[in-house]
Amino acid sequence: MVRSLTDACFRLLRESMVRRQLEARGVRDPRVLEAMRAVPRHEFVPGAYLLFAYADTPLPIGEGQTISQPYMVALMTQTLNLQPTDRVLEIGTGSGYQAAVLAHLAASVWSIELRERLARRARERLQRLGYTNATVLAGDGSRGLDEQAPFDAICVTAGAPRVPQPLLDQLAEGGRLVIPVGSECTQELRLMVREGSHFKERDIVPCMFVPLRGAEGWDEEEEEHIVRIAE
Ligand code: SAM
């Protein structure tokens, strides 16, 4: 009884999130809106933030990382124009929320998370919620996942200094890559579409993501240096 009331409550909050945060800002793809209505975002946020699970904001998930704002998740997903047969790669699993949304719309999702503890938690959560077509791997995803390439879509959910060449190389013909590119603090969400040996490029919207680390990302030592100076 209590459980079904809580579920009904969260469903209402999701519906309001879809109307006020997504449709009102121009997210129109019915499949994306349906996925955003279906995925229980409250299962992906830490207990302390449960009341804010459907708020119009990113939220902390531990280890200095965040679950992205619902609008950004929906916008990135819409930009990827996913088809039900698509094979998708995500870099930056975090809580696993974006991976769940992608798994709703595509055939299979590989998601890589640099921080082992976050990767383990996201893997367990996705399994518990029944996302059998999503695989979470721990490690540096900035060079992609060559052994599973090519991908129809690649979604990078951390801010990169440049578009990593290995990710472009791992796109299938007609494949789409969305990635925040810019400084460590602010970026532009960029779409790259493979056309033969060329790539069409389009900037979508300014954004703010935590930094992409690893071989093709920002140097972690630089961050420690910035923190030391600030102290
Ligand atoms: N998509 C996530 C979600 O739905 O909760 C939010 C991702 S959070 C904004 C960015 C994530 O990228 C962080 O969890 C961070 O640890 C991860 N990350 C940063 N550099 C990475 C790398 N080189 N490989 C894999 N993950 C990375």
Coordinates of C-alpha atoms and ligand atoms in Angstrom, one line a residue:
M1 CA 0.0 0.0 0.0
V2 CA 2.7 2.5 1.1
R3 CA 4.9 1.3 -1.7
S4 CA 2.2 1.8 -4.4
L5 CA 1.4 5.3 -3.0
T6 CA 5.1 6.2 -3.2
D7 CA 5.4 4.9 -6.7
A8 CA 2.3 6.9 -7.7
C9 CA 3.9 10.0 -6.2
F10 CA 7.1 9.6 -8.0
R11 CA 5.2 9.0 -11.3
L12 CA 3.4 12.3 -10.8
L13 CA 6.8 14.0 -10.2
R14 CA 8.2 12.5 -13.4
E15 CA 5.2 13.6 -15.4
S16 CA 5.7 17.2 -14.1
M17 CA 9.4 17.0 -14.8
V18 CA 8.7 15.9 -18.4
R19 CA 6.2 18.8 -19.0
R20 CA 7.9 21.6 -17.2
Q21 CA 11.6 20.9 -17.7
L22 CA 11.6 19.0 -21.0
E23 CA 8.6 19.7 -23.3
A24 CA 8.6 23.4 -22.2
R25 CA 12.3 23.7 -23.3
G26 CA 11.7 22.0 -26.7
V27 CA 12.5 18.4 -26.1
R28 CA 10.0 16.9 -28.6
D29 CA 11.0 13.3 -29.5
P30 CA 8.2 11.1 -28.2
R31 CA 10.4 8.1 -27.6
V32 CA 12.8 10.2 -25.5
L33 CA 9.9 11.7 -23.5
E34 CA 8.6 8.2 -22.9
A35 CA 11.9 7.0 -21.6
M36 CA 12.2 10.0 -19.3
R37 CA 8.7 9.2 -18.0
A38 CA 9.7 5.5 -17.5
V39 CA 13.1 5.6 -15.8
P40 CA 12.8 6.0 -12.0
R41 CA 15.4 8.8 -11.4
H42 CA 14.8 8.5 -7.6
E43 CA 16.5 5.1 -7.7
F44 CA 19.7 6.7 -9.0
V45 CA 20.2 9.5 -6.4
P46 CA 21.6 9.1 -2.9
G47 CA 19.0 8.8 -0.2
A48 CA 19.8 12.3 1.2
Y49 CA 18.7 13.8 -2.1
L50 CA 15.5 11.7 -2.6
L51 CA 13.2 14.7 -2.3
F52 CA 15.1 16.5 -5.1
A53 CA 15.3 13.5 -7.5
Y54 CA 13.0 15.2 -10.0
A55 CA 14.3 18.8 -9.5
D56 CA 15.6 20.8 -12.4
T57 CA 19.3 20.3 -11.4
P58 CA 22.3 18.0 -11.3
L59 CA 22.8 16.3 -7.9
P60 CA 25.9 14.9 -6.1
I61 CA 26.4 11.2 -6.3
G62 CA 29.6 11.0 -4.2
E63 CA 33.4 11.1 -5.1
G64 CA 32.9 14.7 -6.3
Q65 CA 30.7 13.6 -9.2
T66 CA 27.1 14.3 -10.3
I67 CA 24.0 12.8 -11.9
S68 CA 23.2 15.3 -14.7
Q69 CA 20.2 17.6 -14.9
P70 CA 17.2 15.8 -16.4
Y71 CA 17.0 18.3 -19.3
M72 CA 20.6 17.7 -20.2
V73 CA 20.1 13.9 -20.2
A74 CA 17.0 14.3 -22.4
L75 CA 18.7 16.8 -24.7
M76 CA 21.8 14.6 -25.2
T77 CA 19.6 11.5 -25.8
Q78 CA 17.4 13.4 -28.3
T79 CA 20.5 14.7 -30.1
L80 CA 21.7 11.1 -30.5
N81 CA 18.5 10.2 -32.5
L82 CA 18.6 6.6 -31.3
Q83 CA 17.1 3.7 -33.2
P84 CA 15.9 0.4 -31.5
T85 CA 18.7 -1.5 -33.2
D86 CA 21.5 0.9 -32.2
R87 CA 24.6 -0.1 -30.3
V88 CA 25.6 2.7 -27.9
L89 CA 28.7 3.6 -25.9
E90 CA 28.5 6.0 -22.9
I91 CA 31.6 7.4 -21.3
G92 CA 30.9 8.4 -17.6
T93 CA 28.4 6.0 -16.1
G94 CA 28.2 8.0 -12.8
S95 CA 24.9 6.8 -11.2
G96 CA 23.8 4.8 -14.3
Y97 CA 20.8 7.1 -15.0
Q98 CA 21.7 8.2 -18.5
A99 CA 22.7 4.5 -19.3
A100 CA 19.2 3.5 -18.2
V101 CA 17.6 6.1 -20.5
L102 CA 19.8 5.0 -23.4
A103 CA 19.0 1.3 -22.7
H104 CA 15.3 2.2 -23.1
L105 CA 15.8 3.4 -26.6
A106 CA 18.6 1.2 -28.1
A107 CA 19.5 -2.5 -28.5
S108 CA 22.6 -2.5 -26.3
V109 CA 24.5 0.0 -24.2
W110 CA 28.2 -0.2 -22.9
S111 CA 28.9 2.3 -20.3
I112 CA 32.4 3.0 -18.9
E113 CA 33.1 4.7 -15.5
L114 CA 36.5 5.7 -14.3
R115 CA 35.8 5.4 -10.6
E116 CA 35.5 1.8 -9.5
R117 CA 33.1 2.3 -6.7
L118 CA 30.6 4.3 -8.8
A119 CA 30.9 1.7 -11.5
R120 CA 30.1 -1.1 -9.1
R121 CA 27.1 0.7 -7.6
A122 CA 25.7 1.6 -11.1
R123 CA 26.2 -1.9 -12.3
E124 CA 24.3 -3.3 -9.3
R125 CA 21.5 -0.7 -9.6
L126 CA 21.0 -1.3 -13.3
Q127 CA 20.8 -5.1 -12.7
R128 CA 18.4 -4.7 -9.9
L129 CA 16.1 -2.5 -12.1
G130 CA 16.2 -5.0 -14.9
Y131 CA 18.3 -3.2 -17.5
T132 CA 19.7 -6.4 -19.0
N133 CA 20.9 -4.7 -22.2
A134 CA 23.3 -2.3 -20.3
T135 CA 26.8 -3.3 -19.4
V136 CA 28.9 -1.2 -17.0
L137 CA 32.7 -1.4 -17.2
A138 CA 35.2 0.3 -14.8
G139 CA 38.2 2.1 -16.3
D140 CA 39.3 5.0 -18.5
G141 CA 36.7 5.4 -21.2
S142 CA 38.3 8.5 -22.9
R143 CA 39.7 6.2 -25.6
G144 CA 36.4 4.4 -26.1
L145 CA 35.9 0.6 -26.3
D146 CA 37.7 -0.6 -29.4
E147 CA 36.8 -4.3 -28.9
Q148 CA 33.0 -3.5 -29.2
A149 CA 33.3 -0.9 -31.9
P150 CA 31.7 0.3 -34.2
F151 CA 29.0 2.2 -32.3
D152 CA 25.9 3.8 -33.8
A153 CA 26.0 6.4 -31.0
I154 CA 28.5 7.6 -28.4
C155 CA 27.5 9.8 -25.4
V156 CA 30.2 11.4 -23.4
T157 CA 28.9 12.8 -20.1
A158 CA 32.0 14.6 -18.8
G159 CA 33.6 17.8 -20.2
A160 CA 36.5 17.1 -22.6
P161 CA 39.3 19.5 -23.7
R162 CA 38.9 18.3 -27.4
V163 CA 36.9 15.6 -29.3
P164 CA 39.0 12.4 -28.7
Q165 CA 40.1 10.9 -32.1
P166 CA 39.6 7.2 -30.8
L167 CA 35.9 8.0 -30.2
L168 CA 35.5 9.3 -33.8
D169 CA 37.3 6.2 -35.1
Q170 CA 34.8 4.0 -33.3
L171 CA 31.7 5.6 -34.9
A172 CA 29.8 3.5 -37.5
E173 CA 28.9 5.1 -40.8
G174 CA 26.1 7.7 -39.9
G175 CA 27.1 7.3 -36.2
R176 CA 26.5 10.2 -33.8
L177 CA 28.8 11.4 -31.0
V178 CA 27.6 14.0 -28.4
I179 CA 30.3 15.4 -26.2
P180 CA 30.7 18.6 -24.0
V181 CA 33.9 20.3 -25.3
G182 CA 35.6 23.3 -23.8
S183 CA 37.3 24.3 -20.5
E184 CA 37.3 22.3 -17.3
C185 CA 34.4 24.5 -16.1
T186 CA 32.2 25.3 -19.1
Q187 CA 31.7 23.6 -22.4
E188 CA 29.6 23.6 -25.6
L189 CA 27.6 20.4 -26.2
R190 CA 28.9 19.2 -29.6
L191 CA 27.3 16.8 -32.1
M192 CA 29.7 14.9 -34.5
V193 CA 28.1 12.8 -37.3
R194 CA 30.2 10.4 -39.4
E195 CA 29.8 10.7 -43.2
G196 CA 32.4 8.4 -44.7
S197 CA 35.8 9.7 -43.7
H198 CA 34.4 13.1 -42.8
F199 CA 32.4 14.4 -39.8
K200 CA 29.7 16.9 -39.7
E201 CA 29.9 19.1 -36.6
R202 CA 27.3 21.2 -34.8
D203 CA 27.3 23.0 -31.5
I204 CA 24.0 22.5 -29.6
V205 CA 24.0 24.4 -26.3
P206 CA 26.4 25.8 -23.7
C207 CA 26.8 23.4 -20.7
M208 CA 28.7 22.7 -17.5
F209 CA 30.0 19.1 -16.8
V210 CA 32.6 17.7 -14.5
P211 CA 35.9 17.1 -16.3
L212 CA 36.7 14.1 -18.4
R213 CA 39.9 12.5 -17.0
G214 CA 42.1 9.8 -18.5
A215 CA 44.3 9.6 -21.6
E216 CA 42.1 11.9 -23.7
G217 CA 40.9 14.1 -20.9
W218 CA 42.1 16.7 -18.4
D219 CA 45.1 16.0 -16.2
E220 CA 44.0 15.1 -12.6
E221 CA 47.1 16.8 -11.1
E222 CA 45.9 20.1 -12.6
E223 CA 42.7 19.8 -10.5
E224 CA 44.7 19.0 -7.3
H225 CA 46.9 22.1 -8.0
I226 CA 43.8 24.3 -8.4
V227 CA 42.4 23.0 -5.1
R228 CA 45.7 23.6 -3.3
I229 CA 45.9 27.2 -4.6
A230 CA 42.3 27.8 -3.5
E231 CA 43.1 26.5 0.0
Ligands
SAM1 N1 25.9 9.9 -16.9 C1 26.0 10.0 -15.4 C2 24.7 9.8 -14.8 O1 23.7 9.5 -15.5 O2 24.6 9.8 -13.5 C3 26.6 11.4 -15.0 C4 28.0 11.4 -15.3 S1 29.0 12.6 -14.4 C5 28.4 14.1 -14.9 C6 30.5 12.3 -15.2 C7 31.1 11.0 -14.9 O3 32.2 10.8 -15.8 C8 31.7 10.9 -13.5 O4 31.1 9.8 -12.8 C9 33.2 10.6 -13.7 O5 33.8 9.8 -12.7 C10 33.2 10.0 -15.1 N2 34.5 10.1 -15.8 C11 35.4 11.1 -15.9 N3 36.4 10.8 -16.7 C12 36.2 9.5 -17.2 C13 36.9 8.7 -18.0 N4 38.0 9.0 -18.6 N5 36.3 7.4 -18.3 C14 35.1 7.1 -17.7 N6 34.4 7.9 -16.9 C15 34.9 9.1 -16.6

